[in-house]
XYZ file of C-alpha atoms in Angstrom:
500
model
C -39.065 76.628 -12.371
C -37.122 73.042 -12.347
C -37.710 70.023 -14.454
C -40.125 68.812 -12.247
C -42.586 71.534 -12.413
C -41.588 73.112 -8.994
C -41.005 76.502 -8.178
C -38.401 78.297 -5.894
C -38.134 81.698 -4.489
C -35.536 83.142 -3.100
C -36.198 85.516 -0.225
C -33.826 87.402 2.293
C -34.769 85.087 4.858
C -34.004 81.667 2.987
C -35.526 79.388 0.312
C -39.039 78.323 -0.473
C -40.400 75.600 -3.151
C -43.758 75.277 -4.255
C -45.649 72.479 -6.388
C -46.614 73.433 -9.745
C -50.299 74.072 -8.396
C -49.027 77.164 -5.854
C -50.937 74.476 -3.378
C -48.408 73.628 -0.696
C -45.231 75.767 0.247
C -42.147 74.323 1.820
C -39.182 76.346 3.385
C -36.113 74.208 2.920
C -34.406 73.839 6.120
C -30.682 74.592 4.377
C -31.321 77.892 3.684
C -32.390 79.564 7.193
C -31.319 82.768 7.813
C -29.651 82.976 4.194
C -29.988 85.821 1.792
C -30.782 84.488 -1.444
C -29.726 86.494 -4.189
C -30.416 84.154 -7.297
C -32.326 80.899 -7.907
C -31.661 79.629 -11.695
C -30.836 76.188 -13.534
C -27.335 75.979 -14.257
C -25.781 74.552 -17.993
C -26.385 71.184 -16.462
C -29.876 71.796 -15.571
C -29.169 71.305 -11.883
C -30.960 73.544 -9.480
C -28.694 76.282 -8.889
C -29.012 78.956 -5.810
C -26.580 82.111 -5.309
C -26.856 83.267 -1.698
C -24.288 85.416 0.743
C -22.493 82.119 2.045
C -21.765 80.482 -1.329
C -23.026 78.709 -4.199
C -25.379 75.735 -3.775
C -26.366 73.049 -6.311
C -28.846 70.591 -5.443
C -28.554 67.094 -5.899
C -31.137 63.848 -5.835
C -30.893 64.260 -2.168
C -28.614 66.701 -1.065
C -27.128 70.642 -1.159
C -23.576 70.744 -2.783
C -22.088 74.191 -1.304
C -19.310 75.911 -3.216
C -17.212 78.308 -0.931
C -13.568 79.851 -0.943
C -12.189 76.291 -0.912
C -13.698 75.660 -3.948
C -12.004 79.048 -5.664
C -15.241 80.736 -5.004
C -12.979 83.472 -3.002
C -15.909 85.926 -2.688
C -18.872 84.075 -1.506
C -21.442 86.738 -1.988
C -23.058 85.604 -5.447
C -25.719 87.941 -6.514
C -26.375 86.101 -9.862
C -26.034 82.743 -11.407
C -26.406 82.300 -15.463
C -26.516 79.324 -17.511
C -24.464 79.491 -21.042
C -25.001 76.439 -23.019
C -22.687 77.858 -25.661
C -19.861 78.252 -23.803
C -20.913 75.009 -21.909
C -20.831 76.663 -18.693
C -22.374 78.731 -15.875
C -21.094 82.427 -14.857
C -21.525 83.847 -11.442
C -21.772 87.225 -10.659
C -19.768 88.152 -7.173
C -18.991 91.007 -5.066
C -15.648 90.445 -6.350
C -15.548 89.408 -9.964
C -17.001 87.434 -12.700
C -16.115 83.703 -12.166
C -16.921 80.925 -14.562
C -17.968 77.339 -13.754
C -17.798 74.423 -15.696
C -19.457 71.957 -13.508
C -16.466 71.179 -11.689
C -14.188 73.908 -11.339
C -14.782 77.322 -10.424
C -12.122 80.114 -12.516
C -11.993 83.801 -11.995
C -12.949 85.668 -15.304
C -12.834 88.874 -14.613
C -11.473 90.051 -11.281
C -12.161 93.256 -9.026
C -15.691 94.138 -9.812
C -18.648 94.103 -8.136
C -21.185 92.351 -10.608
C -24.660 92.784 -9.949
C -26.670 91.463 -12.845
C -26.279 89.463 -16.034
C -27.757 88.149 -19.604
C -27.041 86.925 -23.390
C -28.132 88.351 -25.891
C -29.320 87.181 -29.234
C -25.562 87.105 -30.531
C -24.592 84.912 -27.629
C -22.642 87.622 -26.031
C -22.366 87.855 -22.161
C -23.576 91.189 -20.729
C -22.544 92.128 -17.021
C -23.765 95.330 -15.028
C -20.266 96.324 -12.647
C -19.396 98.880 -10.229
C -16.885 100.280 -12.810
C -19.198 100.000 -16.052
C -20.921 97.316 -18.527
C -18.524 94.330 -19.260
C -19.250 92.631 -22.172
C -17.674 88.983 -23.590
C -17.806 88.009 -27.429
C -16.197 84.448 -26.814
C -12.937 86.102 -27.437
C -12.282 89.140 -25.272
C -13.886 90.968 -22.790
C -14.068 95.102 -23.261
C -15.352 97.636 -20.503
C -17.768 100.309 -21.232
C -17.522 102.784 -19.123
C -18.384 106.868 -18.563
C -16.125 107.458 -21.645
C -18.512 105.812 -23.722
C -21.714 107.262 -21.737
C -21.895 104.571 -19.365
C -22.271 105.253 -15.439
C -20.089 103.446 -12.978
C -21.908 101.208 -10.150
C -24.418 99.581 -12.130
C -27.432 97.554 -10.487
C -28.821 95.786 -12.767
C -29.516 95.639 -16.776
C -32.615 94.221 -19.170
C -32.243 93.746 -22.804
C -35.006 94.374 -25.498
C -34.182 91.398 -27.651
C -36.651 92.087 -30.705
C -35.215 96.016 -30.826
C -31.301 94.731 -29.677
C -31.571 97.376 -27.088
C -29.914 97.514 -23.423
C -31.445 99.050 -20.448
C -28.975 99.416 -17.841
C -29.771 100.599 -14.226
C -27.899 102.686 -11.927
C -28.465 105.248 -8.950
C -30.923 107.342 -9.855
C -30.842 106.749 -13.471
C -31.682 104.545 -16.396
C -29.654 104.146 -19.431
C -30.816 102.927 -22.957
C -28.881 101.919 -25.598
C -28.535 100.266 -29.074
C -26.164 96.998 -28.685
C -24.951 97.898 -32.336
C -24.256 101.518 -31.579
C -22.297 100.679 -28.069
C -20.413 97.869 -30.079
C -18.726 100.121 -32.372
C -17.361 101.902 -29.770
C -15.536 98.581 -28.077
C -11.738 99.075 -27.287
C -9.185 96.527 -27.425
C -9.056 96.146 -23.570
C -5.706 94.909 -21.237
C -6.509 92.245 -19.482
C -7.635 92.233 -15.423
C -4.756 90.762 -13.751
C -5.910 87.977 -11.260
C -3.483 86.262 -8.420
C -5.448 83.250 -7.302
C -2.682 81.794 -5.114
C 1.081 82.282 -4.222
C 3.477 79.510 -3.359
C 5.995 80.284 -0.246
C 8.647 78.276 0.431
C 6.830 75.533 -1.207
C 3.543 75.956 0.645
C 0.508 76.821 -1.212
C -1.901 80.298 0.277
C -4.417 82.624 -0.845
C -3.081 86.246 -1.966
C -4.248 89.049 -0.580
C -4.546 91.945 -3.059
C -6.539 94.269 -0.968
C -4.329 94.176 2.100
C -0.690 93.683 3.491
C 0.013 89.804 3.458
C 2.234 89.575 6.478
C 4.284 86.551 6.524
C 5.499 84.588 9.388
C 9.145 83.483 7.952
C 11.525 84.832 5.654
C 11.115 84.019 1.820
C 13.488 81.511 0.672
C 11.108 80.896 -2.914
C 8.238 82.838 -4.023
C 6.068 81.998 -7.031
C 3.377 84.358 -7.802
C 0.377 82.413 -9.900
C -0.485 84.956 -12.561
C -4.257 84.694 -14.619
C -5.546 87.514 -16.900
C -8.339 84.833 -18.108
C -10.666 85.653 -20.794
C -9.276 87.785 -23.297
C -8.201 86.978 -27.236
C -4.817 87.037 -28.653
C -3.289 85.965 -25.340
C 0.031 85.482 -26.438
C 0.208 89.185 -27.652
C 0.161 89.936 -23.860
C 3.130 90.185 -21.992
C 3.432 90.326 -18.503
C 5.490 92.811 -16.672
C 6.794 93.567 -13.005
C 8.807 95.398 -10.720
C 10.271 95.210 -7.176
C 9.884 97.683 -4.485
C 9.302 101.036 -7.538
C 12.291 99.526 -9.295
C 12.253 99.200 -12.996
C 10.163 97.273 -15.023
C 11.109 93.555 -15.622
C 9.739 92.037 -18.864
C 8.447 88.453 -17.618
C 7.419 87.560 -21.086
C 4.362 85.567 -21.663
C 3.973 83.596 -18.406
C 1.503 82.694 -16.010
C 4.456 81.863 -13.053
C 6.217 84.113 -11.880
C 9.178 83.121 -9.544
C 11.163 85.314 -6.822
C 14.426 83.971 -4.552
C 15.359 85.460 -1.573
C 13.131 88.721 -0.992
C 14.657 91.231 1.370
C 13.177 91.628 4.782
C 10.786 94.279 5.814
C 7.877 95.755 3.236
C 7.835 94.341 0.020
C 6.059 95.757 -2.874
C 5.403 93.654 -6.458
C 3.647 95.506 -9.045
C 2.514 93.642 -12.087
C 1.006 94.928 -15.421
C -0.306 93.206 -18.933
C 0.955 95.279 -21.895
C 0.398 94.793 -25.386
C 3.380 96.319 -27.297
C 1.825 95.845 -30.492
C -1.338 98.346 -29.530
C 0.546 100.011 -26.911
C -2.173 98.804 -24.730
C -1.452 98.308 -20.710
C -3.136 97.035 -17.876
C -3.433 98.924 -14.786
C -0.942 98.003 -12.627
C -1.644 95.412 -9.892
C 0.301 95.300 -6.364
C 0.856 92.864 -3.899
C 2.176 94.290 -0.530
C 4.187 91.701 1.545
C 5.351 92.227 5.141
C 8.281 89.847 5.326
C 9.804 89.381 8.992
C 13.189 90.121 9.842
C 15.397 86.936 11.279
C 16.092 87.666 14.867
C 20.130 87.766 13.819
C 19.422 90.748 11.628
C 17.714 92.588 14.100
C 19.566 95.500 16.338
C 18.823 93.203 19.512
C 19.902 89.909 17.731
C 23.486 91.848 16.356
C 24.407 93.299 19.529
C 23.763 89.766 21.122
C 25.938 88.451 18.654
C 28.281 90.871 19.364
C 28.485 90.402 23.132
C 28.748 86.676 22.233
C 31.706 87.098 20.660
C 33.007 89.446 22.676
C 32.279 87.119 25.559
C 33.948 84.132 23.534
C 36.761 86.337 22.583
C 37.875 87.573 26.170
C 37.082 83.613 27.271
C 39.749 82.676 24.455
C 41.888 85.388 24.873
C 41.700 84.530 28.760
C 42.766 80.871 28.169
C 45.532 81.781 25.889
C 47.039 84.071 28.042
C 46.633 81.277 30.866
C 48.342 78.947 28.520
C 50.641 81.528 28.038
C 51.578 82.304 31.279
C 51.764 78.507 32.502
C 54.444 77.898 29.505
C 56.256 80.883 31.407
C 56.021 79.320 34.893
C 56.755 75.678 33.585
C 59.785 77.432 31.816
C 61.001 79.421 35.149
C 60.349 76.703 37.055
C 62.490 74.686 35.302
C 65.129 77.347 34.961
C 64.796 77.613 38.632
C 65.322 73.897 38.850
C 68.073 73.656 37.172
C 69.655 76.293 38.517
C 69.019 74.867 41.735
C 70.652 71.671 40.716
C 73.592 73.674 38.952
C 73.956 75.544 42.816
C 73.857 72.411 44.320
C 76.633 70.655 42.730
C 78.900 73.593 42.570
C 77.651 73.810 46.443
C 78.643 70.455 46.928
C 81.876 70.799 44.552
C 82.895 73.365 47.002
C 81.417 72.408 50.417
C 83.877 72.813 52.870
C 83.108 69.034 54.138
C 83.583 67.977 50.331
C 86.885 70.033 50.051
C 88.236 69.256 53.810
C 87.778 65.653 53.123
C 89.309 65.728 49.683
C 91.976 67.499 51.186
C 92.243 65.475 54.669
C 92.408 62.322 52.108
C 95.271 63.975 49.990
C 97.112 64.821 53.040
C 96.767 60.965 54.188
C 98.044 59.626 50.956
C 101.000 61.848 51.424
C 101.570 60.695 54.500
C 101.469 57.439 53.858
C 104.007 58.711 50.743
C 101.057 56.493 48.688
C 102.328 58.353 45.896
C 100.176 56.601 43.738
C 97.249 56.922 45.266
C 97.917 60.571 46.014
C 98.527 61.376 42.144
C 95.402 59.322 41.542
C 93.301 61.142 43.951
C 94.287 64.470 42.906
C 93.971 63.416 39.218
C 90.119 62.393 39.486
C 89.710 65.406 41.569
C 90.591 67.196 38.936
C 89.088 65.646 36.164
C 86.014 65.931 37.902
C 86.200 69.504 38.546
C 86.852 70.271 35.198
C 83.726 68.130 33.716
C 81.471 69.267 36.135
C 81.842 72.865 35.012
C 81.773 71.986 31.265
C 78.423 70.016 32.421
C 77.160 73.501 34.069
C 77.406 75.482 30.513
C 75.010 72.558 28.820
C 71.432 72.084 29.438
C 70.898 69.037 27.459
C 74.193 66.516 27.028
C 74.435 63.004 25.580
C 73.623 60.114 28.295
C 76.999 58.968 27.457
C 79.051 62.234 28.914
C 76.313 62.176 31.916
C 77.272 58.244 32.633
C 80.937 59.107 32.102
C 80.672 61.865 34.793
C 78.577 60.275 37.507
C 81.349 56.777 36.714
C 83.998 60.054 37.134
C 82.591 61.097 40.980
C 81.668 57.234 41.960
C 85.045 56.411 41.534
C 86.403 59.349 43.282
C 83.806 58.850 46.336
C 85.149 55.172 46.292
C 88.631 56.282 47.165
C 88.195 59.414 49.134
C 85.795 56.296 51.137
C 88.868 54.046 51.080
C 86.631 51.272 49.280
C 83.711 51.367 51.831
C 81.911 52.224 48.375
C 81.364 49.724 45.223
C 78.810 50.510 42.807
C 76.486 49.016 39.879
C 75.362 50.930 36.522
C 73.318 48.710 34.290
C 72.212 50.038 30.936
C 69.823 48.502 28.322
C 71.775 47.656 25.522
C 68.920 48.750 23.143
C 69.427 52.024 24.491
C 71.645 54.466 21.976
C 73.689 56.736 24.715
C 75.045 59.141 22.012
C 71.877 60.242 20.634
C 69.659 60.107 23.530
C 70.050 63.526 25.515
C 69.796 64.232 29.633
C 69.609 67.355 31.793
C 73.615 67.654 32.414
C 74.465 66.502 35.773
C 70.952 65.031 36.535
C 72.207 62.327 38.037
C 74.753 63.591 40.787
C 72.607 65.443 43.033
C 70.616 61.929 43.712
C 73.839 59.657 43.486
C 75.545 61.911 46.172
C 72.221 61.743 48.597
C 72.845 57.844 48.036
C 76.509 58.191 49.053
C 76.258 60.885 51.998
C 72.946 59.816 53.693
C 72.706 56.154 52.813
C 76.375 54.528 52.606
C 78.542 56.539 54.358
C 76.901 56.478 57.792
C 77.462 52.344 57.874
C 80.286 51.086 59.239
C 80.476 48.174 56.816
C 80.124 50.619 53.815
C 77.549 49.675 50.939
C 76.499 49.482 46.920
C 74.757 52.531 44.896
C 73.669 51.096 41.871
C 72.655 52.849 38.581
C 69.639 50.884 36.459
C 68.627 52.532 32.860
C 66.022 51.272 30.568
C 63.890 52.669 28.201
C 59.585 52.196 28.046
C 57.301 53.487 25.472
C 59.645 56.262 24.376
C 60.534 56.822 27.985
C 64.237 56.742 29.743
C 63.408 55.506 33.036
C 66.504 55.886 35.726
C 66.499 54.091 39.054
C 69.168 54.533 41.811
C 69.253 52.147 44.964
C 71.151 52.021 47.882
C 71.894 49.475 50.187
C 72.546 52.020 52.692
C 70.794 52.740 56.482
C 67.589 53.803 54.979
C 65.490 56.903 54.768
C 63.935 56.824 57.946
C 67.427 56.370 60.175
C 68.675 58.674 57.512
C 66.019 61.391 58.828
C 66.606 60.842 62.692
C 70.167 61.386 62.281
C 69.963 64.652 59.971
C 67.684 65.591 63.067
C 69.955 65.242 65.510
C 73.356 66.418 63.840
C 73.416 70.078 63.223
C 76.369 69.703 60.902
C 74.848 67.264 58.694
C 74.678 67.756 55.075
């Protein structure tokens, strides 16, 4: 009956309201097809209805529903009991005893199917449960079970206040006992561990203790929120835990248990409360997790990474080998080019035309009895042969030495051509001729080419110019002649089988 004098009836098909005279009945639409398990006033005198679909509290104009989001993990509420002494309302559910203070629902004793509740004359709370008779004296909770003569799977209970006697109903039996007698049998009970939530990688989730918690990502951080409510002297109860069946670890008197980098695969975390003074311990509560293995830790992932590494290693090896081969090829081509230049110089020096022309020139000078020119020609010829042979022994020579050699060669050619040839040699004064090195005999083949194919075919003679300058750390050498030209030289070369 509510404060207005109306009566409320709960049925398996809904909720019915009757006026004080029982003349008018109203079916409450909000409860259609809901199983009504309990109708009562809570400690705030608000009409409260326990159903198979949560807890409903009546306001002036509407009904407030409380469910899982509000802390009611099991929404099957079997009974509602107002406790004015403790200023709360107790909720008996299919998965534990809960306490409601008007704002928050808290778990008081988890893991029990609670079927009935009452308060005795001492204001002790008694609860019939699936594991026996639970009582709370305001300090701690105790459980009376078969060892105390109390059966399991209790369906309801009743209390005779005058005789301080309880009657409890179980399957096919009713048990009667004196409250005074059974209270002398009460043993200190270990707290029942309750885990309302866990935080995984910074995100809060509900935790399952009746099945495996299958996760979708690896665990960097895991925090279990531990609760063991409504037990006296909570400071003496110490939390212990163990991971995957290993040795127990003492966590202390704490409500938070933190883990970092949990292993992959199936993980079990066992929790136990212990009273080390009285040597009492609770039944272990185990939470199971299935943590996915990252793809790079799977066999396929490892095989893929190995294949990728092999491919990269093969590719890098290929590039390295190609680079080495390219360097070898460049060195080979450089050596080949140098050898060709050296052979060309030697061929030029020993060329029948060159030797014949040199000897003919000497013969002409001798015939003319031109002793001075003959000796000068022979001296330059000998020096040219000696210096060229010396330069052939070295790959790099100072620019100064290379220019001395090319000037000697030009002077020799001037003598041989009877002054039909002259030359110009211009060098940038900023160039240090003694420190800068060039490939030996690098200029002579190009100068020879200018003389033989450009100047000598002309009847009037000509000039060869050698110009050397340095631009951006590079040596630029230009060889210029005013001979017959490249196209004319090609034509004459094609017509003359004896051309050089």
